[in-house]
CSV table of C-alpha atoms and ligand atoms in Angstrom, one decimal:
chain,number,residue,atom,x,y,z
S,1,MET,CA,276.9,-56.1,76.1
S,2,ARG,CA,280.5,-55.0,76.6
S,3,LEU,CA,282.2,-55.2,73.2
S,4,GLU,CA,285.8,-55.5,74.3
S,5,ILE,CA,285.3,-58.8,76.1
S,6,LEU,CA,283.3,-60.5,73.3
S,7,THR,CA,284.9,-63.2,71.3
S,8,MET,CA,284.7,-63.4,67.5
S,9,SER,CA,281.9,-65.9,67.6
S,10,GLU,CA,279.9,-63.9,70.2
S,11,PHE,CA,280.4,-60.7,68.1
S,12,GLU,CA,279.1,-62.5,65.0
S,13,LYS,CA,275.8,-63.2,66.7
S,14,THR,CA,275.3,-59.5,67.6
S,15,LYS,CA,275.2,-58.4,64.0
S,16,GLY,CA,273.4,-55.1,63.4
S,17,ARG,CA,273.2,-54.1,67.0
S,18,LEU,CA,273.1,-50.5,68.0
S,19,ILE,CA,276.6,-49.3,68.9
S,20,ILE,CA,277.2,-46.8,71.7
S,21,ILE,CA,280.7,-45.2,71.9
S,22,PRO,CA,281.7,-43.3,75.0
S,23,PHE,CA,284.1,-40.3,74.5
S,24,GLY,CA,286.1,-38.4,77.1
S,25,SER,CA,289.2,-36.4,77.6
S,26,ILE,CA,292.5,-36.6,79.4
S,27,GLU,CA,292.1,-33.3,81.2
S,28,GLU,CA,292.6,-31.6,84.5
S,29,HIS,CA,289.5,-32.0,86.7
S,30,GLY,CA,290.6,-29.7,89.6
S,31,PRO,CA,292.9,-30.8,92.4
S,32,HIS,CA,290.6,-33.6,93.4
S,33,LEU,CA,289.4,-35.7,90.4
S,34,PRO,CA,291.2,-38.0,88.0
S,35,LEU,CA,292.4,-36.7,84.6
S,36,GLY,CA,290.3,-39.4,82.9
S,37,THR,CA,287.0,-38.4,84.7
S,38,ASP,CA,285.0,-37.7,81.5
S,39,ALA,CA,285.7,-41.1,79.9
S,40,ILE,CA,285.4,-43.0,83.2
S,41,ILE,CA,282.0,-41.5,83.9
S,42,ALA,CA,280.7,-41.9,80.3
S,43,TYR,CA,281.8,-45.5,80.1
S,44,GLU,CA,280.2,-46.4,83.5
S,45,LEU,CA,276.9,-44.8,82.2
S,46,VAL,CA,277.1,-46.6,78.9
S,47,LEU,CA,277.9,-50.0,80.5
S,48,ALA,CA,275.0,-49.6,82.9
S,49,ALA,CA,272.7,-48.8,80.0
S,50,ALA,CA,274.1,-51.8,78.0
S,51,GLN,CA,273.1,-54.1,80.9
S,52,LYS,CA,269.5,-53.1,80.5
S,53,THR,CA,269.1,-53.5,76.7
S,54,ASP,CA,270.6,-55.3,73.8
S,55,ILE,CA,273.1,-52.7,72.6
S,56,LEU,CA,276.9,-53.0,72.2
S,57,ALA,CA,279.0,-50.8,74.5
S,58,ALA,CA,282.2,-50.0,72.7
S,59,PRO,CA,285.4,-49.2,74.6
S,60,PRO,CA,285.8,-45.4,75.3
S,61,ILE,CA,287.9,-42.9,73.4
S,62,TYR,CA,289.9,-41.5,76.2
S,63,TYR,CA,291.4,-38.5,74.4
S,64,GLY,CA,289.4,-35.5,73.3
S,65,VAL,CA,289.7,-31.8,72.2
S,66,CYS,CA,290.4,-29.5,75.2
S,67,ARG,CA,290.7,-25.8,74.8
S,68,SER,CA,290.3,-23.9,78.1
S,69,THR,CA,292.3,-26.4,80.1
S,70,LYS,CA,295.1,-27.2,77.8
S,71,GLU,CA,297.7,-25.3,79.8
S,72,HIS,CA,296.8,-27.0,83.1
S,73,PRO,CA,298.9,-29.8,84.3
S,74,GLY,CA,297.8,-33.2,83.0
S,75,THR,CA,295.6,-32.1,80.1
S,76,ILE,CA,296.6,-33.9,76.9
S,77,THR,CA,294.5,-32.6,74.1
S,78,ILE,CA,294.2,-33.8,70.5
S,79,SER,CA,293.1,-31.7,67.5
S,80,GLY,CA,289.6,-31.6,66.1
S,81,ARG,CA,291.0,-33.0,62.9
S,82,VAL,CA,292.4,-36.1,64.7
S,83,LEU,CA,289.2,-36.6,66.6
S,84,ARG,CA,287.2,-36.4,63.4
S,85,ASN,CA,289.5,-38.8,61.6
S,86,LEU,CA,289.6,-41.3,64.5
S,87,THR,CA,285.8,-41.2,64.9
S,88,ARG,CA,285.3,-41.6,61.1
S,89,ASP,CA,287.7,-44.7,61.0
S,90,ILE,CA,286.1,-46.3,64.0
S,91,ILE,CA,282.6,-45.9,62.7
S,92,LYS,CA,283.6,-47.2,59.2
S,93,GLY,CA,285.1,-50.2,61.0
S,94,PHE,CA,281.7,-50.9,62.7
S,95,VAL,CA,279.9,-50.4,59.4
S,96,ARG,CA,282.1,-53.0,57.8
S,97,GLN,CA,280.9,-55.3,60.5
S,98,GLY,CA,277.3,-54.7,59.7
S,99,CYS,CA,276.5,-52.0,62.3
S,100,THR,CA,274.8,-48.9,61.0
S,101,ARG,CA,273.2,-47.2,64.0
S,102,PHE,CA,275.3,-45.2,66.5
S,103,ILE,CA,275.2,-43.2,69.6
S,104,LEU,CA,278.3,-41.1,70.3
S,105,PHE,CA,278.1,-40.2,74.0
S,106,SER,CA,280.6,-37.8,75.4
S,107,GLY,CA,281.5,-37.2,79.0
S,108,HIS,CA,283.5,-34.2,77.8
S,109,ALA,CA,281.4,-31.3,76.5
S,110,GLY,CA,284.0,-28.9,75.1
S,111,SER,CA,282.6,-26.8,72.2
S,112,ILE,CA,285.3,-27.8,69.6
S,113,HIS,CA,285.2,-31.4,70.8
S,114,MET,CA,281.4,-31.7,70.3
S,115,ALA,CA,281.5,-29.7,67.0
S,116,SER,CA,284.1,-32.1,65.7
S,117,LEU,CA,281.9,-35.1,66.5
S,118,LYS,CA,278.9,-33.5,65.0
S,119,GLU,CA,280.8,-32.5,61.8
S,120,VAL,CA,281.9,-36.1,61.2
S,121,GLY,CA,278.4,-37.4,62.1
S,122,GLU,CA,276.9,-35.1,59.5
S,123,GLU,CA,279.4,-36.2,56.8
S,124,LEU,CA,278.8,-39.9,57.5
S,125,LEU,CA,275.1,-39.4,57.2
S,126,GLU,CA,275.4,-37.4,54.0
S,127,GLU,CA,277.6,-40.1,52.5
S,128,ASN,CA,275.1,-42.7,53.5
S,129,VAL,CA,277.7,-44.6,55.5
S,130,VAL,CA,275.5,-44.6,58.6
S,131,GLU,CA,271.8,-45.2,58.9
S,132,LYS,CA,271.2,-43.3,62.1
S,133,ILE,CA,273.6,-41.4,64.4
S,134,VAL,CA,272.9,-39.6,67.7
S,135,ILE,CA,275.6,-37.3,69.2
S,136,LEU,CA,275.3,-35.9,72.7
S,137,SER,CA,277.2,-35.0,75.8
S,138,ILE,CA,276.5,-35.6,79.5
S,139,LEU,CA,275.5,-31.9,79.8
S,140,ASP,CA,272.6,-32.6,77.3
S,141,LEU,CA,271.1,-35.0,79.9
S,142,ILE,CA,271.0,-32.4,82.7
S,143,ASP,CA,267.8,-30.7,83.5
S,144,GLU,CA,266.1,-29.3,86.6
S,145,LYS,CA,264.7,-32.7,87.6
S,146,LEU,CA,268.2,-34.0,88.2
S,147,GLY,CA,268.3,-31.9,91.4
S,148,LEU,CA,271.7,-30.2,91.2
S,149,GLU,CA,272.2,-27.5,93.8
S,150,THR,CA,274.7,-25.6,91.8
S,151,LYS,CA,273.2,-23.5,89.0
S,152,ASN,CA,276.2,-23.3,86.7
S,153,ASP,CA,277.9,-26.6,87.2
S,154,SER,CA,280.0,-27.9,84.4
S,155,HIS,CA,283.5,-29.1,85.2
S,156,ALA,CA,284.8,-30.9,88.3
S,157,GLY,CA,281.9,-29.5,90.3
S,158,GLU,CA,278.9,-31.0,92.0
S,159,LEU,CA,277.9,-33.4,89.3
S,160,GLU,CA,281.2,-34.9,88.3
S,161,THR,CA,282.5,-35.0,91.9
S,162,SER,CA,279.3,-36.7,93.2
S,163,LEU,CA,279.4,-39.3,90.3
S,164,MET,CA,283.1,-40.0,90.9
S,165,GLN,CA,282.6,-40.3,94.7
S,166,TYR,CA,279.8,-42.9,94.0
S,167,LEU,CA,281.7,-44.8,91.3
S,168,HIS,CA,285.3,-44.7,92.6
S,169,LEU,CA,285.5,-43.0,96.0
S,170,ASN,CA,289.2,-43.8,96.4
S,171,TRP,CA,290.0,-41.9,93.2
S,172,VAL,CA,288.7,-38.6,94.7
S,173,LYS,CA,291.4,-36.8,96.7
S,174,GLY,CA,292.1,-33.7,98.7
S,175,GLU,CA,290.2,-30.4,99.1
S,176,ALA,CA,288.3,-28.7,96.3
S,177,ILE,CA,286.7,-25.3,96.3
S,178,GLU,CA,283.7,-23.7,94.6
S,179,ASP,CA,285.1,-21.7,91.6
S,180,TYR,CA,284.4,-20.6,88.1
S,181,PRO,CA,286.6,-19.4,85.2
S,182,HIS,CA,287.2,-15.7,84.5
S,183,PHE,CA,288.2,-15.6,80.9
S,184,PRO,CA,288.0,-12.2,79.1
S,185,SER,CA,285.0,-11.9,76.7
S,186,PHE,CA,285.7,-13.0,73.1
S,187,LEU,CA,289.5,-12.5,73.4
S,188,LEU,CA,291.4,-15.7,73.0
S,189,VAL,CA,294.2,-16.0,75.6
S,190,LYS,CA,297.4,-18.1,75.7
S,191,ASN,CA,297.9,-18.2,79.4
S,192,LYS,CA,294.6,-19.9,80.3
S,193,ARG,CA,295.6,-21.0,83.7
S,194,LYS,CA,295.9,-17.4,84.9
S,195,TYR,CA,292.1,-16.9,84.3
S,196,TRP,CA,291.1,-20.3,85.8
S,197,PRO,CA,293.7,-21.4,88.3
S,198,SER,CA,291.6,-24.0,90.1
S,199,GLY,CA,290.3,-25.7,86.9
S,200,ILE,CA,286.9,-26.1,88.7
S,201,TRP,CA,283.6,-24.8,87.2
S,202,GLY,CA,281.0,-25.4,89.8
S,203,ASN,CA,280.8,-26.4,93.5
S,204,PRO,CA,282.4,-29.7,94.4
S,205,LYS,CA,281.9,-28.9,98.1
S,206,VAL,CA,278.2,-29.9,97.9
S,207,ALA,CA,279.0,-33.2,96.3
S,208,ASN,CA,278.5,-36.6,98.0
S,209,PRO,CA,278.3,-40.3,97.0
S,210,THR,CA,274.6,-40.5,97.8
S,211,LYS,CA,273.9,-37.7,95.3
S,212,GLY,CA,276.2,-39.4,92.9
S,213,LYS,CA,274.2,-42.6,93.1
S,214,LYS,CA,271.0,-40.7,92.5
S,215,PHE,CA,272.5,-38.7,89.6
S,216,PHE,CA,273.9,-41.9,88.1
S,217,ALA,CA,270.5,-43.7,88.1
S,218,GLN,CA,268.8,-40.7,86.5
S,219,LEU,CA,271.4,-40.2,83.8
S,220,VAL,CA,271.2,-43.9,82.9
S,221,GLN,CA,267.4,-43.6,82.7
S,222,LYS,CA,267.8,-40.6,80.4
S,223,LEU,CA,270.3,-42.4,78.2
S,224,MET,CA,267.9,-45.4,78.0
S,225,VAL,CA,265.1,-43.2,76.6
S,226,ILE,CA,267.4,-42.0,73.8
S,227,ILE,CA,268.5,-45.6,73.1
S,228,GLU,CA,265.0,-46.9,72.9
S,229,LYS,CA,264.0,-44.1,70.6
S,230,LEU,CA,266.8,-44.9,68.2
S,231,LYS,CA,266.0,-48.6,68.3
S,232,GLU,CA,262.4,-48.0,67.0
N,301,ZN,ZN1,284.6,-33.5,83.0
C-alpha cells in the first residue's frame, strides 16, 4: 500500500504494518539522468514490492548526503546530522502510530549517507524505540546473477541508466560516456569536479530499457526476500 494516498480511516486499519522508507539524493547523475534518479528508482522499487505484499510504502526522502558530487551542478546535499535527525523524527512518528518494524531502502549509496542511516538505526534499536530495522542500499542487492556487463558500475552507469530508460524513458537525455572518477588516494580534495568531470561511474553506453525491465524485476524480487524475512 502507498502510504501517502491513504486516508486516516484506511491508515488506522493498517496498524502495525511493516514500513519501508525509500531514500535518495538530489545529485548530478551525469549529463543524461535526472538529479532525483536515486529516490525515483528507490520509490518505484518500493511501490512494486508494496503491491505484492501487505507493507506500507512511505513517500521517499529525496535529499541525502553527497560527498564526491557536491561541487557538480545540481547536487544539493544535506549533512549527516540533518539526515540522522530527520530519519529519527520520521521513525518516531511511525512508532507513535503503532509501527515498530522498518526497512530503510536507499537508492543512494554514498558512504557518509549510509553510515548516517546506520548510526541512527543502531541508536533507535538500543533505545528500544524500534523492534526491527533493516538498512540497505540498492548496491547491496547487486550480485553476479543480475547480469551487469560493467564490472565496476555504481553511479549513472549501466544499472541506473537502464532502470531509468525502462521507468521513464523521456527523462533520459543526450549522450553519455563510459567513465570513472580519478580522485587521489586518501587525500580529501575541494575541487571534486576536476577529478570526475563527467559525474559518471560505469558505462551508460551499454544500457537499454530491456535490461532495465530485467534488472527492475530482479531487484524487486531481492527486496521481497528481505521483506518476507523481516515479517517472520
Ligand atoms: Zn544514483
